[in-house]
């Protein structure tokens, strides 16, 4: 599944050509750093975790068998490094309980959000995502922003398919609750209720 270019650089690196690995770093550094920033919310920690990710990938490159894409493999390393960093720092994220959400409230929120420009929606959604627990925020980010398939997310997180689907469902519900509690009142004040 690895692209021919990636495979060539991997083989050269394993044979001792350290310059070949720099091509892989260059190709995937934005992806790794972006994930690290989303999960850690600290530029300094994201840079450190990104560097650690490439060091770990370099040291374990001979273990990469090519069963998945190289990008998925390195994404998984970055994801695990971020989780380790979060556990180490014991940063607590406030969570709110999920109450039952009625279809009317969902539709009402959707209708209001349709009236806002795409850019404003993106800013509001990022703010709402940042209020979610780290795991839920990361899963939603992987699925919707990084556009990873369920299969790729399963490879990265090592969740079963059914567990991942449940976690994504719960994350969507919690995100909707955050939108409802934090964004909807502001929008109603600004745009009025439909």
PDB file of N, CA and C in Angstrom, residues 1-98:
ATOM      1  N   UNK A   1       0.801  -1.203   0.000  1.00  0.00           N
ATOM      2  CA  UNK A   1       0.000   0.000   0.000  1.00  0.00           C
ATOM      3  C   UNK A   1       0.845   1.269   0.000  1.00  0.00           C
ATOM      4  N   UNK A   2       2.090   1.169   0.371  1.00  0.00           N
ATOM      5  CA  UNK A   2       2.971   2.325   0.415  1.00  0.00           C
ATOM      6  C   UNK A   2       3.274   2.770  -1.008  1.00  0.00           C
ATOM      7  N   UNK A   3       3.346   4.094  -1.216  1.00  0.00           N
ATOM      8  CA  UNK A   3       3.637   4.586  -2.555  1.00  0.00           C
ATOM      9  C   UNK A   3       5.062   4.194  -2.940  1.00  0.00           C
ATOM     10  N   UNK A   4       5.286   4.132  -4.238  1.00  0.00           N
ATOM     11  CA  UNK A   4       6.602   3.728  -4.743  1.00  0.00           C
ATOM     12  C   UNK A   4       7.678   4.670  -4.220  1.00  0.00           C
ATOM     13  N   UNK A   5       7.403   5.964  -4.233  1.00  0.00           N
ATOM     14  CA  UNK A   5       8.358   6.940  -3.721  1.00  0.00           C
ATOM     15  C   UNK A   5       8.707   6.675  -2.269  1.00  0.00           C
ATOM     16  N   UNK A   6       7.663   6.493  -1.437  1.00  0.00           N
ATOM     17  CA  UNK A   6       7.897   6.222  -0.016  1.00  0.00           C
ATOM     18  C   UNK A   6       8.702   4.942   0.151  1.00  0.00           C
ATOM     19  N   UNK A   7       8.329   3.920  -0.574  1.00  0.00           N
ATOM     20  CA  UNK A   7       9.011   2.629  -0.446  1.00  0.00           C
ATOM     21  C   UNK A   7      10.484   2.744  -0.824  1.00  0.00           C
ATOM     22  N   UNK A   8      10.770   3.515  -1.851  1.00  0.00           N
ATOM     23  CA  UNK A   8      12.158   3.727  -2.271  1.00  0.00           C
ATOM     24  C   UNK A   8      12.958   4.400  -1.161  1.00  0.00           C
ATOM     25  N   UNK A   9      12.378   5.455  -0.589  1.00  0.00           N
ATOM     26  CA  UNK A   9      13.068   6.165   0.501  1.00  0.00           C
ATOM     27  C   UNK A   9      13.224   5.281   1.735  1.00  0.00           C
ATOM     28  N   UNK A  10      12.225   4.472   2.011  1.00  0.00           N
ATOM     29  CA  UNK A  10      12.291   3.554   3.160  1.00  0.00           C
ATOM     30  C   UNK A  10      13.438   2.563   2.966  1.00  0.00           C
ATOM     31  N   UNK A  11      13.492   1.969   1.783  1.00  0.00           N
ATOM     32  CA  UNK A  11      14.553   0.987   1.496  1.00  0.00           C
ATOM     33  C   UNK A  11      15.941   1.620   1.569  1.00  0.00           C
ATOM     34  N   UNK A  12      16.071   2.832   1.014  1.00  0.00           N
ATOM     35  CA  UNK A  12      17.367   3.522   1.053  1.00  0.00           C
ATOM     36  C   UNK A  12      17.767   3.836   2.493  1.00  0.00           C
ATOM     37  N   UNK A  13      16.789   4.250   3.298  1.00  0.00           N
ATOM     38  CA  UNK A  13      17.074   4.578   4.700  1.00  0.00           C
ATOM     39  C   UNK A  13      17.531   3.346   5.456  1.00  0.00           C
ATOM     40  N   UNK A  14      16.848   2.233   5.240  1.00  0.00           N
ATOM     41  CA  UNK A  14      17.212   0.984   5.918  1.00  0.00           C
ATOM     42  C   UNK A  14      18.631   0.560   5.535  1.00  0.00           C
ATOM     43  N   UNK A  15      19.019   0.870   4.287  1.00  0.00           N
ATOM     44  CA  UNK A  15      20.372   0.523   3.827  1.00  0.00           C
ATOM     45  C   UNK A  15      21.429   1.521   4.309  1.00  0.00           C
ATOM     46  N   UNK A  16      20.994   2.552   5.064  1.00  0.00           N
ATOM     47  CA  UNK A  16      21.963   3.474   5.654  1.00  0.00           C
ATOM     48  C   UNK A  16      21.991   4.877   5.080  1.00  0.00           C
ATOM     49  N   UNK A  17      21.165   5.169   4.087  1.00  0.00           N
ATOM     50  CA  UNK A  17      21.131   6.499   3.483  1.00  0.00           C
ATOM     51  C   UNK A  17      20.229   7.413   4.322  1.00  0.00           C
ATOM     52  N   UNK A  18      20.830   8.166   5.245  1.00  0.00           N
ATOM     53  CA  UNK A  18      20.038   9.031   6.132  1.00  0.00           C
ATOM     54  C   UNK A  18      19.384  10.184   5.384  1.00  0.00           C
ATOM     55  N   UNK A  19      19.960  10.587   4.254  1.00  0.00           N
ATOM     56  CA  UNK A  19      19.339  11.648   3.456  1.00  0.00           C
ATOM     57  C   UNK A  19      17.988  11.211   2.903  1.00  0.00           C
ATOM     58  N   UNK A  20      17.833   9.943   2.643  1.00  0.00           N
ATOM     59  CA  UNK A  20      16.562   9.434   2.118  1.00  0.00           C
ATOM     60  C   UNK A  20      15.447   9.641   3.140  1.00  0.00           C
ATOM     61  N   UNK A  21      15.759   9.465   4.414  1.00  0.00           N
ATOM     62  CA  UNK A  21      14.737   9.646   5.446  1.00  0.00           C
ATOM     63  C   UNK A  21      14.292  11.103   5.526  1.00  0.00           C
ATOM     64  N   UNK A  22      15.197  12.031   5.220  1.00  0.00           N
ATOM     65  CA  UNK A  22      14.825  13.452   5.263  1.00  0.00           C
ATOM     66  C   UNK A  22      13.716  13.764   4.259  1.00  0.00           C
ATOM     67  N   UNK A  23      13.641  13.023   3.159  1.00  0.00           N
ATOM     68  CA  UNK A  23      12.550  13.208   2.196  1.00  0.00           C
ATOM     69  C   UNK A  23      11.215  12.801   2.815  1.00  0.00           C
ATOM     70  N   UNK A  24      11.228  11.721   3.584  1.00  0.00           N
ATOM     71  CA  UNK A  24      10.003  11.280   4.262  1.00  0.00           C
ATOM     72  C   UNK A  24       9.585  12.287   5.331  1.00  0.00           C
ATOM     73  N   UNK A  25      10.560  12.806   6.058  1.00  0.00           N
ATOM     74  CA  UNK A  25      10.265  13.824   7.074  1.00  0.00           C
ATOM     75  C   UNK A  25       9.640  15.039   6.406  1.00  0.00           C
ATOM     76  N   UNK A  26      10.249  15.483   5.322  1.00  0.00           N
ATOM     77  CA  UNK A  26       9.742  16.657   4.605  1.00  0.00           C
ATOM     78  C   UNK A  26       8.307  16.434   4.119  1.00  0.00           C
ATOM     79  N   UNK A  27       8.042  15.247   3.628  1.00  0.00           N
ATOM     80  CA  UNK A  27       6.722  14.931   3.084  1.00  0.00           C
ATOM     81  C   UNK A  27       5.637  14.871   4.165  1.00  0.00           C
ATOM     82  N   UNK A  28       5.980  14.376   5.361  1.00  0.00           N
ATOM     83  CA  UNK A  28       4.960  14.120   6.383  1.00  0.00           C
ATOM     84  C   UNK A  28       5.036  15.027   7.605  1.00  0.00           C
ATOM     85  N   UNK A  29       5.959  15.975   7.622  1.00  0.00           N
ATOM     86  CA  UNK A  29       6.122  16.799   8.820  1.00  0.00           C
ATOM     87  C   UNK A  29       4.899  17.669   9.109  1.00  0.00           C
ATOM     88  N   UNK A  30       4.252  18.183   8.085  1.00  0.00           N
ATOM     89  CA  UNK A  30       3.069  19.021   8.304  1.00  0.00           C
ATOM     90  C   UNK A  30       1.933  18.186   8.891  1.00  0.00           C
ATOM     91  N   UNK A  31       1.727  16.990   8.361  1.00  0.00           N
ATOM     92  CA  UNK A  31       0.674  16.113   8.866  1.00  0.00           C
ATOM     93  C   UNK A  31       0.919  15.767  10.333  1.00  0.00           C
ATOM     94  N   UNK A  32       2.147  15.404  10.666  1.00  0.00           N
ATOM     95  CA  UNK A  32       2.486  15.005  12.035  1.00  0.00           C
ATOM     96  C   UNK A  32       2.356  16.198  12.982  1.00  0.00           C
ATOM     97  N   UNK A  33       2.873  17.342  12.575  1.00  0.00           N
ATOM     98  CA  UNK A  33       2.803  18.527  13.434  1.00  0.00           C
ATOM     99  C   UNK A  33       1.360  18.982  13.612  1.00  0.00           C
ATOM    100  N   UNK A  34       0.589  18.936  12.543  1.00  0.00           N
ATOM    101  CA  UNK A  34      -0.816  19.339  12.609  1.00  0.00           C
ATOM    102  C   UNK A  34      -1.589  18.476  13.608  1.00  0.00           C
ATOM    103  N   UNK A  35      -1.403  17.171  13.533  1.00  0.00           N
ATOM    104  CA  UNK A  35      -2.057  16.271  14.491  1.00  0.00           C
ATOM    105  C   UNK A  35      -1.601  16.589  15.910  1.00  0.00           C
ATOM    106  N   UNK A  36      -0.315  16.784  16.093  1.00  0.00           N
ATOM    107  CA  UNK A  36       0.232  17.070  17.422  1.00  0.00           C
ATOM    108  C   UNK A  36      -0.333  18.368  17.990  1.00  0.00           C
ATOM    109  N   UNK A  37      -0.440  19.385  17.171  1.00  0.00           N
ATOM    110  CA  UNK A  37      -1.009  20.663  17.631  1.00  0.00           C
ATOM    111  C   UNK A  37      -2.472  20.496  18.019  1.00  0.00           C
ATOM    112  N   UNK A  38      -3.219  19.758  17.218  1.00  0.00           N
ATOM    113  CA  UNK A  38      -4.640  19.560  17.510  1.00  0.00           C
ATOM    114  C   UNK A  38      -4.835  18.823  18.824  1.00  0.00           C
ATOM    115  N   UNK A  39      -3.977  17.868  19.076  1.00  0.00           N
ATOM    116  CA  UNK A  39      -4.141  17.064  20.287  1.00  0.00           C
ATOM    117  C   UNK A  39      -3.551  17.741  21.523  1.00  0.00           C
ATOM    118  N   UNK A  40      -2.440  18.428  21.371  1.00  0.00           N
ATOM    119  CA  UNK A  40      -1.716  18.938  22.535  1.00  0.00           C
ATOM    120  C   UNK A  40      -1.964  20.414  22.820  1.00  0.00           C
ATOM    121  N   UNK A  41      -2.341  21.170  21.796  1.00  0.00           N
ATOM    122  CA  UNK A  41      -2.639  22.598  21.922  1.00  0.00           C
ATOM    123  C   UNK A  41      -1.460  23.419  22.438  1.00  0.00           C
ATOM    124  N   UNK A  42      -0.281  22.942  22.251  1.00  0.00           N
ATOM    125  CA  UNK A  42       0.925  23.658  22.668  1.00  0.00           C
ATOM    126  C   UNK A  42       1.968  23.486  21.571  1.00  0.00           C
ATOM    127  N   UNK A  43       2.409  24.603  21.027  1.00  0.00           N
ATOM    128  CA  UNK A  43       3.378  24.544  19.930  1.00  0.00           C
ATOM    129  C   UNK A  43       4.663  23.838  20.371  1.00  0.00           C
ATOM    130  N   UNK A  44       5.134  24.182  21.559  1.00  0.00           N
ATOM    131  CA  UNK A  44       6.373  23.591  22.062  1.00  0.00           C
ATOM    132  C   UNK A  44       6.241  22.074  22.208  1.00  0.00           C
ATOM    133  N   UNK A  45       5.149  21.630  22.818  1.00  0.00           N
ATOM    134  CA  UNK A  45       4.942  20.189  22.990  1.00  0.00           C
ATOM    135  C   UNK A  45       4.726  19.506  21.642  1.00  0.00           C
ATOM    136  N   UNK A  46       4.009  20.174  20.735  1.00  0.00           N
ATOM    137  CA  UNK A  46       3.760  19.598  19.412  1.00  0.00           C
ATOM    138  C   UNK A  46       5.066  19.421  18.644  1.00  0.00           C
ATOM    139  N   UNK A  47       5.957  20.404  18.749  1.00  0.00           N
ATOM    140  CA  UNK A  47       7.253  20.289  18.078  1.00  0.00           C
ATOM    141  C   UNK A  47       8.060  19.130  18.659  1.00  0.00           C
ATOM    142  N   UNK A  48       8.031  19.017  19.983  1.00  0.00           N
ATOM    143  CA  UNK A  48       8.773  17.939  20.645  1.00  0.00           C
ATOM    144  C   UNK A  48       8.218  16.566  20.260  1.00  0.00           C
ATOM    145  N   UNK A  49       6.899  16.436  20.283  1.00  0.00           N
ATOM    146  CA  UNK A  49       6.269  15.157  19.935  1.00  0.00           C
ATOM    147  C   UNK A  49       6.500  14.834  18.461  1.00  0.00           C
ATOM    148  N   UNK A  50       6.452  15.844  17.608  1.00  0.00           N
ATOM    149  CA  UNK A  50       6.706  15.622  16.179  1.00  0.00           C
ATOM    150  C   UNK A  50       8.120  15.097  15.965  1.00  0.00           C
ATOM    151  N   UNK A  51       9.064  15.713  16.636  1.00  0.00           N
ATOM    152  CA  UNK A  51      10.454  15.260  16.517  1.00  0.00           C
ATOM    153  C   UNK A  51      10.591  13.827  17.038  1.00  0.00           C
ATOM    154  N   UNK A  52       9.984  13.556  18.182  1.00  0.00           N
ATOM    155  CA  UNK A  52      10.027  12.201  18.747  1.00  0.00           C
ATOM    156  C   UNK A  52       9.394  11.180  17.800  1.00  0.00           C
ATOM    157  N   UNK A  53       8.342  11.605  17.110  1.00  0.00           N
ATOM    158  CA  UNK A  53       7.659  10.721  16.165  1.00  0.00           C
ATOM    159  C   UNK A  53       8.606  10.291  15.053  1.00  0.00           C
ATOM    160  N   UNK A  54       9.330  11.242  14.487  1.00  0.00           N
ATOM    161  CA  UNK A  54      10.238  10.904  13.394  1.00  0.00           C
ATOM    162  C   UNK A  54      11.445  10.105  13.885  1.00  0.00           C
ATOM    163  N   UNK A  55      11.882  10.378  15.092  1.00  0.00           N
ATOM    164  CA  UNK A  55      12.985   9.586  15.661  1.00  0.00           C
ATOM    165  C   UNK A  55      12.532   8.143  15.851  1.00  0.00           C
ATOM    166  N   UNK A  56      11.331   7.981  16.406  1.00  0.00           N
ATOM    167  CA  UNK A  56      10.799   6.632  16.624  1.00  0.00           C
ATOM    168  C   UNK A  56      10.578   5.923  15.285  1.00  0.00           C
ATOM    169  N   UNK A  57      10.067   6.646  14.298  1.00  0.00           N
ATOM    170  CA  UNK A  57       9.849   6.051  12.975  1.00  0.00           C
ATOM    171  C   UNK A  57      11.182   5.609  12.370  1.00  0.00           C
ATOM    172  N   UNK A  58      12.196   6.451  12.499  1.00  0.00           N
ATOM    173  CA  UNK A  58      13.520   6.128  11.956  1.00  0.00           C
ATOM    174  C   UNK A  58      14.081   4.866  12.608  1.00  0.00           C
ATOM    175  N   UNK A  59      13.984   4.805  13.933  1.00  0.00           N
ATOM    176  CA  UNK A  59      14.525   3.658  14.662  1.00  0.00           C
ATOM    177  C   UNK A  59      13.769   2.362  14.370  1.00  0.00           C
ATOM    178  N   UNK A  60      12.493   2.485  14.035  1.00  0.00           N
ATOM    179  CA  UNK A  60      11.658   1.298  13.820  1.00  0.00           C
ATOM    180  C   UNK A  60      11.300   1.069  12.357  1.00  0.00           C
ATOM    181  N   UNK A  61      11.972   1.763  11.464  1.00  0.00           N
ATOM    182  CA  UNK A  61      11.635   1.684  10.045  1.00  0.00           C
ATOM    183  C   UNK A  61      11.714   0.264   9.500  1.00  0.00           C
ATOM    184  N   UNK A  62      12.631  -0.510  10.005  1.00  0.00           N
ATOM    185  CA  UNK A  62      12.763  -1.890   9.518  1.00  0.00           C
ATOM    186  C   UNK A  62      11.552  -2.745   9.905  1.00  0.00           C
ATOM    187  N   UNK A  63      10.781  -2.299  10.888  1.00  0.00           N
ATOM    188  CA  UNK A  63       9.578  -3.033  11.307  1.00  0.00           C
ATOM    189  C   UNK A  63       8.372  -2.704  10.428  1.00  0.00           C
ATOM    190  N   UNK A  64       8.475  -1.625   9.636  1.00  0.00           N
ATOM    191  CA  UNK A  64       7.376  -1.256   8.744  1.00  0.00           C
ATOM    192  C   UNK A  64       7.323  -2.255   7.595  1.00  0.00           C
ATOM    193  N   UNK A  65       6.203  -2.961   7.479  1.00  0.00           N
ATOM    194  CA  UNK A  65       6.079  -4.033   6.486  1.00  0.00           C
ATOM    195  C   UNK A  65       5.351  -3.615   5.212  1.00  0.00           C
ATOM    196  N   UNK A  66       4.759  -2.433   5.209  1.00  0.00           N
ATOM    197  CA  UNK A  66       4.059  -1.977   4.016  1.00  0.00           C
ATOM    198  C   UNK A  66       2.644  -2.502   3.892  1.00  0.00           C
ATOM    199  N   UNK A  67       2.099  -3.094   4.960  1.00  0.00           N
ATOM    200  CA  UNK A  67       0.713  -3.583   4.922  1.00  0.00           C
ATOM    201  C   UNK A  67      -0.275  -2.427   4.835  1.00  0.00           C
ATOM    202  N   UNK A  68       0.109  -1.282   5.384  1.00  0.00           N
ATOM    203  CA  UNK A  68      -0.707  -0.078   5.306  1.00  0.00           C
ATOM    204  C   UNK A  68       0.146   1.001   4.649  1.00  0.00           C
ATOM    205  N   UNK A  69      -0.462   2.150   4.426  1.00  0.00           N
ATOM    206  CA  UNK A  69       0.302   3.258   3.862  1.00  0.00           C
ATOM    207  C   UNK A  69       1.306   3.746   4.903  1.00  0.00           C
ATOM    208  N   UNK A  70       2.432   4.240   4.440  1.00  0.00           N
ATOM    209  CA  UNK A  70       3.429   4.795   5.353  1.00  0.00           C
ATOM    210  C   UNK A  70       2.830   5.959   6.130  1.00  0.00           C
ATOM    211  N   UNK A  71       1.992   6.757   5.467  1.00  0.00           N
ATOM    212  CA  UNK A  71       1.372   7.901   6.146  1.00  0.00           C
ATOM    213  C   UNK A  71       0.514   7.439   7.323  1.00  0.00           C
ATOM    214  N   UNK A  72      -0.191   6.326   7.169  1.00  0.00           N
ATOM    215  CA  UNK A  72      -1.004   5.789   8.266  1.00  0.00           C
ATOM    216  C   UNK A  72      -0.107   5.307   9.396  1.00  0.00           C
ATOM    217  N   UNK A  73       0.979   4.661   9.047  1.00  0.00           N
ATOM    218  CA  UNK A  73       1.916   4.143  10.049  1.00  0.00           C
ATOM    219  C   UNK A  73       2.517   5.280  10.874  1.00  0.00           C
ATOM    220  N   UNK A  74       2.960   6.337  10.203  1.00  0.00           N
ATOM    221  CA  UNK A  74       3.584   7.440  10.937  1.00  0.00           C
ATOM    222  C   UNK A  74       2.530   8.250  11.693  1.00  0.00           C
ATOM    223  N   UNK A  75       1.321   8.326  11.145  1.00  0.00           N
ATOM    224  CA  UNK A  75       0.212   8.995  11.836  1.00  0.00           C
ATOM    225  C   UNK A  75      -0.067   8.273  13.151  1.00  0.00           C
ATOM    226  N   UNK A  76      -0.035   6.947  13.100  1.00  0.00           N
ATOM    227  CA  UNK A  76      -0.280   6.143  14.305  1.00  0.00           C
ATOM    228  C   UNK A  76       0.807   6.400  15.351  1.00  0.00           C
ATOM    229  N   UNK A  77       2.044   6.489  14.918  1.00  0.00           N
ATOM    230  CA  UNK A  77       3.137   6.774  15.854  1.00  0.00           C
ATOM    231  C   UNK A  77       2.921   8.144  16.500  1.00  0.00           C
ATOM    232  N   UNK A  78       2.568   9.129  15.684  1.00  0.00           N
ATOM    233  CA  UNK A  78       2.328  10.481  16.211  1.00  0.00           C
ATOM    234  C   UNK A  78       1.158  10.478  17.191  1.00  0.00           C
ATOM    235  N   UNK A  79       0.098   9.783  16.830  1.00  0.00           N
ATOM    236  CA  UNK A  79      -1.091   9.693  17.691  1.00  0.00           C
ATOM    237  C   UNK A  79      -0.724   9.091  19.043  1.00  0.00           C
ATOM    238  N   UNK A  80       0.006   7.988  19.019  1.00  0.00           N
ATOM    239  CA  UNK A  80       0.424   7.321  20.266  1.00  0.00           C
ATOM    240  C   UNK A  80       1.354   8.222  21.089  1.00  0.00           C
ATOM    241  N   UNK A  81       2.261   8.925  20.427  1.00  0.00           N
ATOM    242  CA  UNK A  81       3.151   9.841  21.145  1.00  0.00           C
ATOM    243  C   UNK A  81       2.366  10.971  21.808  1.00  0.00           C
ATOM    244  N   UNK A  82       1.354  11.474  21.118  1.00  0.00           N
ATOM    245  CA  UNK A  82       0.511  12.528  21.699  1.00  0.00           C
ATOM    246  C   UNK A  82      -0.242  11.999  22.919  1.00  0.00           C
ATOM    247  N   UNK A  83      -0.801  10.799  22.796  1.00  0.00           N
ATOM    248  CA  UNK A  83      -1.507  10.205  23.937  1.00  0.00           C
ATOM    249  C   UNK A  83      -0.562  10.030  25.122  1.00  0.00           C
ATOM    250  N   UNK A  84       0.646   9.553  24.852  1.00  0.00           N
ATOM    251  CA  UNK A  84       1.635   9.389  25.921  1.00  0.00           C
ATOM    252  C   UNK A  84       1.952  10.727  26.581  1.00  0.00           C
ATOM    253  N   UNK A  85       2.095  11.767  25.763  1.00  0.00           N
ATOM    254  CA  UNK A  85       2.377  13.096  26.289  1.00  0.00           C
ATOM    255  C   UNK A  85       1.230  13.593  27.161  1.00  0.00           C
ATOM    256  N   UNK A  86       0.001  13.380  26.713  1.00  0.00           N
ATOM    257  CA  UNK A  86      -1.159  13.811  27.492  1.00  0.00           C
ATOM    258  C   UNK A  86      -1.243  13.062  28.817  1.00  0.00           C
ATOM    259  N   UNK A  87      -0.981  11.772  28.780  1.00  0.00           N
ATOM    260  CA  UNK A  87      -1.008  10.986  30.017  1.00  0.00           C
ATOM    261  C   UNK A  87       0.074  11.464  30.971  1.00  0.00           C
ATOM    262  N   UNK A  88       1.233  11.754  30.415  1.00  0.00           N
ATOM    263  CA  UNK A  88       2.360  12.200  31.230  1.00  0.00           C
ATOM    264  C   UNK A  88       2.031  13.528  31.915  1.00  0.00           C
ATOM    265  N   UNK A  89       1.421  14.419  31.191  1.00  0.00           N
ATOM    266  CA  UNK A  89       1.118  15.745  31.735  1.00  0.00           C
ATOM    267  C   UNK A  89      -0.193  15.795  32.506  1.00  0.00           C
ATOM    268  N   UNK A  90      -0.987  14.757  32.381  1.00  0.00           N
ATOM    269  CA  UNK A  90      -2.256  14.646  33.109  1.00  0.00           C
ATOM    270  C   UNK A  90      -3.124  15.894  32.954  1.00  0.00           C
ATOM    271  N   UNK A  91      -3.171  16.429  31.741  1.00  0.00           N
ATOM    272  CA  UNK A  91      -4.032  17.581  31.517  1.00  0.00           C
ATOM    273  C   UNK A  91      -5.475  17.111  31.552  1.00  0.00           C
ATOM    274  N   UNK A  92      -6.266  17.792  32.319  1.00  0.00           N
ATOM    275  CA  UNK A  92      -7.672  17.424  32.469  1.00  0.00           C
ATOM    276  C   UNK A  92      -8.511  18.299  31.545  1.00  0.00           C
ATOM    277  N   UNK A  93      -9.426  17.665  30.882  1.00  0.00           N
ATOM    278  CA  UNK A  93     -10.365  18.385  30.042  1.00  0.00           C
ATOM    279  C   UNK A  93     -11.733  18.300  30.686  1.00  0.00           C
ATOM    280  N   UNK A  94     -12.389  19.430  30.740  1.00  0.00           N
ATOM    281  CA  UNK A  94     -13.721  19.420  31.318  1.00  0.00           C
ATOM    282  C   UNK A  94     -14.671  18.755  30.342  1.00  0.00           C
ATOM    283  N   UNK A  95     -15.495  17.913  30.909  1.00  0.00           N
ATOM    284  CA  UNK A  95     -16.487  17.243  30.084  1.00  0.00           C
ATOM    285  C   UNK A  95     -17.859  17.557  30.630  1.00  0.00           C
ATOM    286  N   UNK A  96     -18.805  17.593  29.751  1.00  0.00           N
ATOM    287  CA  UNK A  96     -20.179  17.791  30.192  1.00  0.00           C
ATOM    288  C   UNK A  96     -20.937  16.509  29.897  1.00  0.00           C
ATOM    289  N   UNK A  97     -21.941  16.248  30.690  1.00  0.00           N
ATOM    290  CA  UNK A  97     -22.731  15.046  30.457  1.00  0.00           C
ATOM    291  C   UNK A  97     -23.614  15.266  29.247  1.00  0.00           C
ATOM    292  N   UNK A  98     -23.914  14.184  28.577  1.00  0.00           N
ATOM    293  CA  UNK A  98     -24.748  14.269  27.390  1.00  0.00           C
ATOM    294  C   UNK A  98     -26.180  13.963  27.792  1.00  0.00           C
TER     295      UNK A  98
END
